[in-house]
Amino acid sequence: MKFPDVPTFRGFQAPGRFEADIRDLEVVQGEVPADLDGAYYRVGPDPQFPPLLGDDIFLNGDGMVSVFRFEDGRVDFTCRWVRTPKFLAEREAGRALFGAYRNPFTDDPRVRGLSRGTANTNLLWHAGRMLALKEDSHPVEIDPLTLRTIGPWDYEGALTSATATAHPKVDADTGTLVFFGYAAKGETTADIAYYEADADGKVVFERWLTAPYSSMVHDFAVTENHVVFPVVPLVSDLQRLKDGLPHFAWDPSQPVYLGVLPRRDPTADVRWFVGDPRFASHTMNAFEEDGRIHIDMSVGDSVVFPFFPEINGAPFDPEAATPYMSRWTLDLRRATDDFTQTRLSDVPGEFPRIDERRATRSYRYGYMSMQSGVPDPTMPASASGMRFDLIGRVDLATGTTATHYVGDTSATQEPLFVPRRGAAGEGEGYIMALVNRYAEMRSDLLILDAENVDGEPLATVRLPLRLRNGLHGTWLDSEDIARPRAGSEE
Ligand code: V55
Ligand code: FE
């Protein structure tokens, strides 16, 4: 067995392929705040086997979950693969059986019909369940204490879509979960299924709509009274899959459509707003103000992923691809279908997070992986080509961005905001970020004061090993970990 000699699988991005437990990680700088009592979970792709087709894209690796547990200033570490149906079938075979990213035509015939999900994109804690998410398939439940896989979760049959987003939203006030699946009737279908589940995890609303064209709907926007589905022209169709082409292509001949629905309204028409082609992947937050909807997303003029080609073969344009946090504003009071775009920070960035207590409401702060003017070109780039050498806090009240430089020969992964216990004010808390130390081929967990981002870290927790790039994560308070889930007898 051998992984291909390409950057996706070599150097810092070489597959980790270990499952580990480390007690009491070394704290080499500062002190871990003693009031951090809970756990930071993150997930990312880590292929179990070399790709069936000889090469693969970063987004297709098997989901590996890591957890950092905090208690009394000490930090324990555990990582485990999610035992998806795909992972188990391939482990049994001792090799890869599934082929290209979201292309079932490339699979070994013996796995036909089996879920292709990798559970590699995000983790959701809701109604006492920890779910590992991938947007092409159903969630997979894991045990938050042991990281043992429990199995696919379909909301007791209520998840009628073939897929569920990796970026669901939880209303912090009500505990309501708002989520959707795109390609909901199977790969490359333009169908979107929108759901809401109550605080006990029971699906209480379902509604289907059809997008103007089939594309990657990686994230969406939820406000107090509306949901918005951003359809950006990273398109797909079945013929591409049959032809063995990458699942998605960038098609700048198509406009952006923003589909707005009133929440939990079974009959209202979808209102489609239309704008110039642009790429947007992650929503920072969205809210309503005087009959308008503001959607804050990282927006670029072109697709950020070099491995999803321009549909007519134009070369990847890193400058056009560079994303900036931007605000799209739709005016529901006007009859026209246009919307405006304003830039919220002049520092390029992605992986936006917020103080989740403000999700769906007006807010002040966002936290992001950011890139300074002259990132070191000798250092590895992320899958998107970005070199995230800064952790940033965007202040929407002052229009300023504070940044923390993570060091030479280093790059940050997604920064997560963790509220400080007993502090209710927005942004009172910590930022956690896993930092790649390229010179040492090792990882550090940085803990920053979220109100003093540009200051020295509160603590640097040293890992004796390398955690390749991951995607998204979540914080779980120790009180929640201990609490049995709704309806269980445990
Ligand atoms: C992304 C990540 C995915 C995916 C589609 O924007 C989009 C990130 C890790 O998987 O399948
Ligand atoms: Fe994402």
Coordinates of C-alpha atoms and ligand atoms in Angstrom, one line a residue:
M1 CA 0.0 0.0 0.0
K2 CA 1.2 3.5 -0.8
F3 CA -0.4 6.9 -1.0
P4 CA 0.2 9.0 -4.1
D5 CA 3.2 11.4 -4.1
V6 CA 1.1 14.6 -4.4
P7 CA 0.6 17.5 -1.9
T8 CA -2.9 16.2 -0.9
F9 CA -1.2 13.1 0.6
R10 CA 2.3 14.2 1.5
G11 CA 4.2 16.5 3.9
F12 CA 2.0 18.0 6.6
Q13 CA -1.0 16.6 4.7
A14 CA 0.2 13.0 4.8
P15 CA -2.7 10.9 6.2
G16 CA -2.4 10.5 10.0
R17 CA -4.1 7.1 10.1
F18 CA -3.7 6.7 13.9
E19 CA -6.2 6.5 16.7
A20 CA -4.8 7.8 19.9
D21 CA -5.4 8.7 23.5
I22 CA -3.0 11.2 25.3
R23 CA -3.4 12.0 28.9
D24 CA -2.5 15.5 30.1
L25 CA -1.0 17.3 27.1
E26 CA 2.0 19.5 27.7
V27 CA 1.3 23.2 28.2
V28 CA 4.4 25.0 26.9
Q29 CA 3.2 28.6 27.2
G30 CA 0.8 30.3 29.6
E31 CA -1.9 28.5 31.5
V32 CA -5.1 26.7 30.4
P33 CA -8.0 28.7 31.9
A34 CA -9.3 26.7 34.8
D35 CA -12.9 27.6 34.0
L36 CA -12.7 25.8 30.6
D37 CA -14.8 22.7 31.6
G38 CA -15.9 20.7 28.6
A39 CA -14.5 19.5 25.3
Y40 CA -13.5 20.8 21.9
Y41 CA -14.5 18.4 19.1
R42 CA -13.3 18.7 15.5
V43 CA -13.4 16.5 12.4
G44 CA -11.6 16.3 9.1
P45 CA -10.7 14.0 6.3
D46 CA -8.1 11.3 7.0
P47 CA -8.2 8.5 4.4
Q48 CA -8.0 5.0 5.7
F49 CA -6.6 3.6 2.5
P50 CA -4.9 4.9 -0.7
P51 CA -7.4 6.1 -3.2
L52 CA -9.0 3.5 -5.4
L53 CA -8.4 5.6 -8.5
G54 CA -4.8 6.5 -7.7
D55 CA -5.5 10.1 -6.6
D56 CA -8.3 11.9 -4.7
I57 CA -9.3 15.3 -3.4
F58 CA -8.9 16.4 0.2
L59 CA -12.7 16.6 0.7
N60 CA -13.1 12.8 0.2
G61 CA -11.1 11.4 3.1
D62 CA -12.7 9.4 5.9
G63 CA -13.9 11.4 8.9
M64 CA -11.5 11.4 11.8
V65 CA -12.8 13.1 15.0
S66 CA -10.5 14.5 17.6
V67 CA -11.5 15.8 21.0
F68 CA -9.7 17.9 23.6
R69 CA -11.1 17.5 27.0
F70 CA -10.6 20.3 29.5
E71 CA -10.8 20.0 33.3
D72 CA -8.9 22.0 36.0
G73 CA -6.4 23.4 33.5
R74 CA -5.5 19.9 32.1
V75 CA -6.2 18.8 28.6
D76 CA -6.6 15.1 27.4
F77 CA -6.7 14.2 23.8
T78 CA -8.5 11.4 21.9
C79 CA -9.0 10.8 18.2
R80 CA -11.1 8.1 16.4
W81 CA -12.3 7.5 12.9
V82 CA -16.0 7.5 12.4
R83 CA -17.2 4.0 11.5
T84 CA -19.3 4.9 8.5
P85 CA -20.7 2.1 6.3
K86 CA -18.0 3.1 3.8
F87 CA -15.2 2.9 6.4
L88 CA -16.4 -0.5 7.7
A89 CA -16.7 -2.0 4.2
E90 CA -13.2 -0.9 3.2
R91 CA -11.7 -2.1 6.5
E92 CA -13.3 -5.5 5.9
A93 CA -11.8 -5.5 2.3
G94 CA -8.4 -4.1 3.4
R95 CA -8.5 -1.5 0.7
A96 CA -10.5 1.3 -0.9
L97 CA -13.8 0.3 -2.6
F98 CA -15.3 3.7 -3.1
G99 CA -13.9 5.8 -6.0
A100 CA -14.1 9.5 -6.8
Y101 CA -15.7 12.2 -4.6
R102 CA -19.5 12.0 -5.0
N103 CA -19.3 9.7 -8.0
P104 CA -20.9 6.3 -7.4
F105 CA -20.1 5.3 -11.0
T106 CA -16.5 4.9 -10.0
D107 CA -17.1 2.5 -7.1
D108 CA -16.3 -1.2 -6.9
P109 CA -19.6 -2.9 -7.8
R110 CA -19.7 -4.8 -4.5
V111 CA -20.5 -1.6 -2.6
R112 CA -23.4 -0.4 -4.9
G113 CA -26.2 1.0 -2.8
L114 CA -24.1 1.5 0.3
S115 CA -23.9 5.0 1.8
R116 CA -20.9 6.8 0.4
G117 CA -20.8 9.3 3.3
T118 CA -17.5 10.0 5.0
A119 CA -18.8 12.0 8.0
N120 CA -15.8 14.3 7.6
T121 CA -17.1 17.9 7.6
N122 CA -18.7 19.0 10.9
L123 CA -20.0 17.9 14.3
L124 CA -23.4 18.8 15.6
W125 CA -24.5 18.5 19.2
H126 CA -28.3 18.7 19.4
A127 CA -30.9 17.1 21.6
G128 CA -28.3 15.0 23.4
R129 CA -26.8 13.5 20.2
M130 CA -23.4 14.1 18.7
L131 CA -23.6 13.8 14.9
A132 CA -20.7 13.7 12.4
L133 CA -21.9 15.3 9.2
K134 CA -21.2 15.2 5.5
E135 CA -23.4 17.0 3.1
D136 CA -23.8 14.0 0.6
S137 CA -25.4 11.6 3.1
H138 CA -27.1 11.1 6.5
P139 CA -25.5 12.1 9.8
V140 CA -23.6 9.4 11.7
E141 CA -24.1 9.4 15.5
I142 CA -21.1 9.0 17.8
D143 CA -20.7 8.7 21.5
P144 CA -19.3 12.1 22.8
L145 CA -17.6 10.3 25.7
T146 CA -15.7 7.6 23.9
L147 CA -16.0 8.7 20.2
R148 CA -17.4 5.2 19.5
T149 CA -19.7 5.2 16.4
I150 CA -23.3 4.5 17.1
G151 CA -24.5 4.6 13.5
P152 CA -26.4 6.5 10.9
W153 CA -29.1 8.8 12.2
D154 CA -32.2 9.7 10.2
Y155 CA -34.3 11.4 12.9
E156 CA -36.4 8.3 13.3
G157 CA -37.2 8.1 9.6
A158 CA -38.1 11.8 9.3
L159 CA -35.0 12.6 7.3
T160 CA -36.6 11.9 3.9
S161 CA -33.8 13.6 2.0
A162 CA -30.9 11.5 0.8
T163 CA -28.6 14.1 2.3
A164 CA -28.3 16.5 5.2
T165 CA -26.1 19.7 5.3
A166 CA -22.9 19.8 7.4
H167 CA -23.9 23.4 8.4
P168 CA -27.2 23.2 10.3
K169 CA -28.1 26.1 12.6
V170 CA -29.4 26.0 16.2
D171 CA -31.5 28.8 17.6
A172 CA -29.8 29.3 21.0
D173 CA -33.0 30.7 22.6
T174 CA -35.4 27.9 21.6
G175 CA -33.0 25.0 20.9
T176 CA -34.7 24.6 17.5
L177 CA -32.5 22.9 14.8
V178 CA -32.8 24.3 11.3
F179 CA -31.3 22.2 8.5
F180 CA -31.6 21.0 4.9
G181 CA -30.4 18.6 2.3
Y182 CA -29.5 19.5 -1.2
A183 CA -29.2 16.9 -4.0
A184 CA -32.0 15.6 -1.8
K185 CA -33.3 13.1 -4.4
G186 CA -29.9 11.8 -5.2
E187 CA -26.6 13.1 -6.6
T188 CA -26.9 16.1 -8.9
T189 CA -30.7 16.6 -8.4
A190 CA -31.7 20.2 -7.9
D191 CA -34.0 19.3 -5.0
I192 CA -33.6 20.9 -1.6
A193 CA -35.4 19.6 1.5
Y194 CA -35.7 22.0 4.4
Y195 CA -36.4 20.8 8.0
E196 CA -36.8 22.0 11.5
A197 CA -36.5 19.9 14.6
D198 CA -37.5 20.9 18.1
A199 CA -35.2 21.0 21.1
D200 CA -35.9 17.2 21.6
G201 CA -34.6 16.4 18.1
K202 CA -38.1 15.6 16.7
V203 CA -38.6 16.8 13.2
V204 CA -41.6 19.2 13.3
F205 CA -41.4 20.8 9.8
E206 CA -40.5 19.6 6.3
R207 CA -40.7 21.4 3.0
W208 CA -39.3 20.7 -0.4
L209 CA -38.2 23.1 -3.1
T210 CA -36.3 23.0 -6.4
A211 CA -33.2 25.1 -7.1
P212 CA -32.8 26.9 -10.4
Y213 CA -29.9 24.6 -11.1
S214 CA -28.0 21.8 -9.4
S215 CA -24.9 23.1 -7.4
M216 CA -23.0 22.8 -4.2
V217 CA -25.2 24.3 -1.4
H218 CA -22.6 23.9 1.3
D219 CA -24.2 26.3 3.8
F220 CA -27.3 28.4 4.2
A221 CA -28.7 31.3 6.2
V222 CA -31.3 31.3 9.0
T223 CA -32.8 34.3 10.6
E224 CA -35.6 34.6 13.2
N225 CA -38.3 34.3 10.5
H226 CA -36.6 33.2 7.3
V227 CA -34.3 30.7 5.7
V228 CA -32.2 31.5 2.7
F229 CA -30.6 29.0 0.3
P230 CA -27.6 30.4 -1.6
V231 CA -27.3 28.8 -5.0
V232 CA -23.9 29.7 -6.4
P233 CA -22.6 28.4 -9.8
L234 CA -20.4 25.5 -8.6
V235 CA -22.6 23.3 -10.7
S236 CA -23.0 19.5 -11.2
D237 CA -24.9 17.2 -13.5
L238 CA -25.2 13.5 -14.0
Q239 CA -23.3 13.4 -17.3
R240 CA -20.2 14.8 -15.6
L241 CA -20.3 11.8 -13.3
K242 CA -20.8 9.4 -16.1
D243 CA -17.9 11.0 -18.0
G244 CA -15.6 10.6 -14.9
L245 CA -15.2 14.4 -14.5
P246 CA -14.9 16.1 -11.1
H247 CA -18.3 16.3 -9.5
F248 CA -18.5 20.1 -9.5
A249 CA -17.4 22.7 -12.1
W250 CA -17.3 26.5 -11.9
D251 CA -19.8 28.0 -14.4
P252 CA -19.6 31.8 -14.4
S253 CA -22.3 32.0 -17.0
Q254 CA -24.9 31.3 -14.3
P255 CA -26.1 33.9 -11.8
V256 CA -26.2 33.5 -8.0
Y257 CA -29.7 32.8 -6.8
L258 CA -30.7 33.4 -3.1
G259 CA -33.9 31.5 -2.3
V260 CA -35.9 33.0 0.6
L261 CA -38.7 31.2 2.4
P262 CA -40.5 32.3 5.5
R263 CA -39.7 29.7 8.2
R264 CA -42.2 26.9 8.9
D265 CA -44.6 28.2 6.2
P266 CA -45.9 25.2 4.3
T267 CA -47.3 27.2 1.3
A268 CA -45.4 30.5 0.8
D269 CA -43.7 30.8 -2.6
V270 CA -39.9 30.7 -2.7
R271 CA -38.7 34.2 -3.5
W272 CA -35.5 34.1 -5.6
F273 CA -33.1 37.0 -5.5
V274 CA -30.6 37.1 -8.4
G275 CA -27.0 38.5 -8.6
D276 CA -23.8 38.3 -10.6
P277 CA -21.8 35.0 -10.4
R278 CA -19.7 34.7 -7.3
F279 CA -18.6 32.0 -5.0
A280 CA -19.6 31.8 -1.3
S281 CA -19.1 28.8 0.9
H282 CA -19.6 29.5 4.6
T283 CA -22.1 31.7 6.4
M284 CA -20.9 33.6 9.4
N285 CA -24.4 34.6 10.5
A286 CA -27.6 36.1 9.2
F287 CA -30.3 38.4 10.7
E288 CA -33.2 40.6 9.9
E289 CA -33.4 44.3 10.2
D290 CA -36.3 46.5 9.1
G291 CA -37.7 44.1 6.5
R292 CA -34.2 43.3 5.1
I293 CA -32.1 40.2 5.5
H294 CA -28.4 40.5 6.0
I295 CA -26.3 37.4 5.2
D296 CA -22.7 37.5 6.1
M297 CA -20.6 35.1 4.1
S298 CA -17.0 34.7 2.8
V299 CA -17.4 35.7 -0.9
G300 CA -14.9 35.4 -3.7
D301 CA -15.3 36.3 -7.4
S302 CA -14.5 32.7 -8.3
V303 CA -14.5 29.2 -6.8
V304 CA -12.0 28.7 -4.0
F305 CA -11.3 25.0 -4.8
P306 CA -8.6 24.5 -7.4
F307 CA -9.8 20.8 -7.9
F308 CA -13.2 21.9 -9.2
P309 CA -12.4 23.3 -12.6
E310 CA -13.8 26.1 -14.6
I311 CA -16.4 24.5 -16.9
N312 CA -14.7 25.6 -20.1
G313 CA -11.2 24.8 -19.0
A314 CA -10.0 28.3 -17.9
P315 CA -7.1 28.0 -15.4
F316 CA -7.7 28.4 -11.7
D317 CA -7.4 32.1 -10.7
P318 CA -6.1 32.4 -7.1
E319 CA -6.7 36.1 -7.0
A320 CA -10.3 35.9 -8.1
A321 CA -10.8 33.0 -5.7
T322 CA -9.6 34.9 -2.6
P323 CA -12.6 35.2 -0.3
Y324 CA -13.5 38.2 1.8
M325 CA -16.2 38.4 4.5
S326 CA -19.0 40.2 2.8
R327 CA -22.6 41.1 3.6
W328 CA -25.4 40.3 1.2
T329 CA -28.5 42.4 1.9
L330 CA -31.9 41.4 0.5
D331 CA -34.8 43.9 0.8
L332 CA -38.1 42.0 1.3
R333 CA -40.1 45.2 1.1
R334 CA -39.1 46.0 -2.5
A335 CA -40.5 44.2 -5.5
T336 CA -37.1 43.8 -7.3
D337 CA -35.0 40.7 -7.1
D338 CA -31.6 42.3 -6.8
F339 CA -29.4 42.3 -3.6
T340 CA -26.4 44.3 -2.5
Q341 CA -22.9 43.2 -1.4
T342 CA -20.6 45.1 0.9
R343 CA -17.2 44.0 2.3
L344 CA -16.9 43.6 6.0
S345 CA -13.2 43.1 6.3
D346 CA -10.2 43.9 4.1
V347 CA -8.4 40.9 5.3
P348 CA -9.1 37.8 3.3
G349 CA -10.5 34.9 5.3
E350 CA -12.7 31.8 5.6
F351 CA -14.0 29.4 8.2
P352 CA -16.1 32.1 10.0
R353 CA -17.5 31.4 13.4
I354 CA -19.5 33.4 15.9
D355 CA -20.5 33.4 19.5
E356 CA -23.3 30.8 18.8
R357 CA -25.6 32.4 21.3
R358 CA -26.1 35.1 18.7
A359 CA -26.9 32.7 15.8
T360 CA -29.9 34.0 13.7
R361 CA -29.8 37.3 15.5
S362 CA -28.0 40.6 15.2
Y363 CA -24.4 40.3 16.4
R364 CA -21.1 42.1 16.6
Y365 CA -18.2 39.7 16.3
G366 CA -17.0 37.0 14.0
Y367 CA -13.9 34.9 14.2
M368 CA -12.1 33.6 11.1
S369 CA -9.0 32.0 9.6
M370 CA -7.4 34.8 7.8
Q371 CA -4.5 35.4 5.4
S372 CA -2.0 38.3 5.7
G373 CA -0.8 40.2 2.6
V374 CA 2.3 38.2 2.0
P375 CA 1.9 34.6 3.2
D376 CA 5.1 32.5 2.9
P377 CA 4.9 30.8 -0.5
T378 CA 7.3 28.1 0.7
M379 CA 4.7 26.8 3.3
P380 CA 2.0 24.4 2.3
A381 CA -1.3 25.8 1.3
S382 CA -4.7 24.5 2.5
A383 CA -6.9 22.6 0.1
S384 CA -8.3 25.9 -1.1
G385 CA -4.8 27.3 -1.8
M386 CA -5.2 29.7 1.1
R387 CA -2.4 30.1 3.7
F388 CA -4.1 31.0 6.9
D389 CA -1.4 32.7 9.0
L390 CA -3.8 34.8 11.1
I391 CA -6.7 34.2 13.5
G392 CA -9.0 37.2 13.1
R393 CA -11.8 38.9 15.0
V394 CA -14.1 41.0 12.8
D395 CA -15.9 43.7 14.8
L396 CA -19.0 44.7 12.8
A397 CA -19.7 47.6 15.2
T398 CA -16.4 49.4 14.5
G399 CA -15.6 47.9 11.0
T400 CA -12.2 46.8 12.3
T401 CA -10.4 43.4 12.2
A402 CA -8.0 42.4 15.0
T403 CA -5.6 39.7 14.0
H404 CA -3.3 37.2 15.8
Y405 CA -0.3 36.1 13.7
V406 CA 0.2 32.4 14.5
G407 CA 3.9 32.4 13.7
D408 CA 6.4 31.8 10.9
T409 CA 6.2 28.4 9.2
S410 CA 2.7 28.0 10.7
A411 CA -1.0 28.0 9.7
T412 CA -4.2 28.0 11.6
Q413 CA -7.2 25.8 11.2
E414 CA -10.8 26.9 12.0
P415 CA -10.9 29.1 15.1
L416 CA -13.8 28.2 17.5
F417 CA -15.4 30.6 20.0
V418 CA -16.0 29.2 23.4
P419 CA -18.1 31.2 25.8
R420 CA -16.7 31.8 29.3
R421 CA -18.8 30.1 32.0
G422 CA -21.0 32.6 33.7
A423 CA -20.3 35.4 31.1
A424 CA -23.4 36.3 29.1
G425 CA -22.0 39.1 27.0
E426 CA -21.3 38.4 23.3
G427 CA -17.7 37.6 22.7
E428 CA -16.8 37.1 26.3
G429 CA -14.8 33.9 26.1
Y430 CA -12.0 32.1 24.4
I431 CA -10.9 31.2 20.9
M432 CA -9.4 27.7 20.3
A433 CA -7.5 27.0 17.2
L434 CA -5.4 24.1 16.0
V435 CA -2.2 25.4 14.5
N436 CA 0.0 23.5 12.0
R437 CA 3.7 23.9 12.9
Y438 CA 5.3 23.0 9.5
A439 CA 8.9 23.2 10.6
E440 CA 8.3 20.7 13.4
M441 CA 5.7 18.6 11.5
R442 CA 3.5 18.9 14.7
S443 CA 0.4 20.6 15.9
D444 CA -0.3 23.1 18.8
L445 CA -3.7 24.0 20.2
L446 CA -3.8 27.8 20.8
I447 CA -6.2 29.3 23.4
L448 CA -6.7 33.0 22.9
D449 CA -8.7 35.6 24.9
A450 CA -11.5 36.4 22.5
E451 CA -11.5 40.0 23.7
N452 CA -7.8 40.3 23.2
V453 CA -7.2 38.4 20.0
D454 CA -4.0 40.3 19.1
G455 CA -2.4 39.6 22.5
E456 CA -0.2 36.7 23.6
P457 CA -2.1 33.4 23.7
L458 CA -3.5 32.5 27.1
A459 CA -2.0 29.0 26.5
T460 CA -0.2 27.0 23.9
V461 CA -1.0 23.3 24.3
R462 CA 1.6 21.2 22.5
L463 CA 0.7 18.0 20.7
P464 CA 3.5 15.5 20.2
L465 CA 1.9 14.6 16.8
R466 CA 0.7 16.1 13.6
L467 CA -3.0 16.6 12.9
R468 CA -3.4 17.3 9.2
N469 CA -5.9 19.9 8.1
G470 CA -9.4 19.4 9.4
L471 CA -12.6 21.3 8.8
H472 CA -15.1 22.3 11.5
G473 CA -15.8 21.6 15.1
T474 CA -17.8 22.4 18.2
W475 CA -17.6 23.0 21.9
L476 CA -19.5 20.9 24.4
D477 CA -19.8 22.0 28.0
S478 CA -19.1 19.2 30.6
E479 CA -22.7 19.6 31.9
D480 CA -24.0 18.7 28.5
I481 CA -21.7 15.7 28.0
A482 CA -23.0 14.2 31.3
R483 CA -26.7 14.9 30.6
P484 CA -28.6 11.9 29.1
R485 CA -30.3 12.6 25.8
A486 CA -34.0 13.3 25.4
G487 CA -36.1 10.2 25.7
S488 CA -33.3 7.9 26.7
E489 CA -33.3 5.7 29.8
E490 CA -29.6 5.7 30.3
Ligands
V55_1 C1 -16.7 21.5 1.8 C2 -16.2 20.4 2.4 C3 -16.7 19.1 2.1 C4 -17.5 19.0 1.0 C5 -18.0 20.1 0.4 O1 -16.5 23.8 1.8 C6 -17.6 21.3 0.7 C7 -16.2 22.8 2.2 C8 -15.3 18.0 3.6 O2 -16.2 18.0 2.6 O3 -17.9 17.7 0.7
FE2 FE -17.9 23.8 5.7

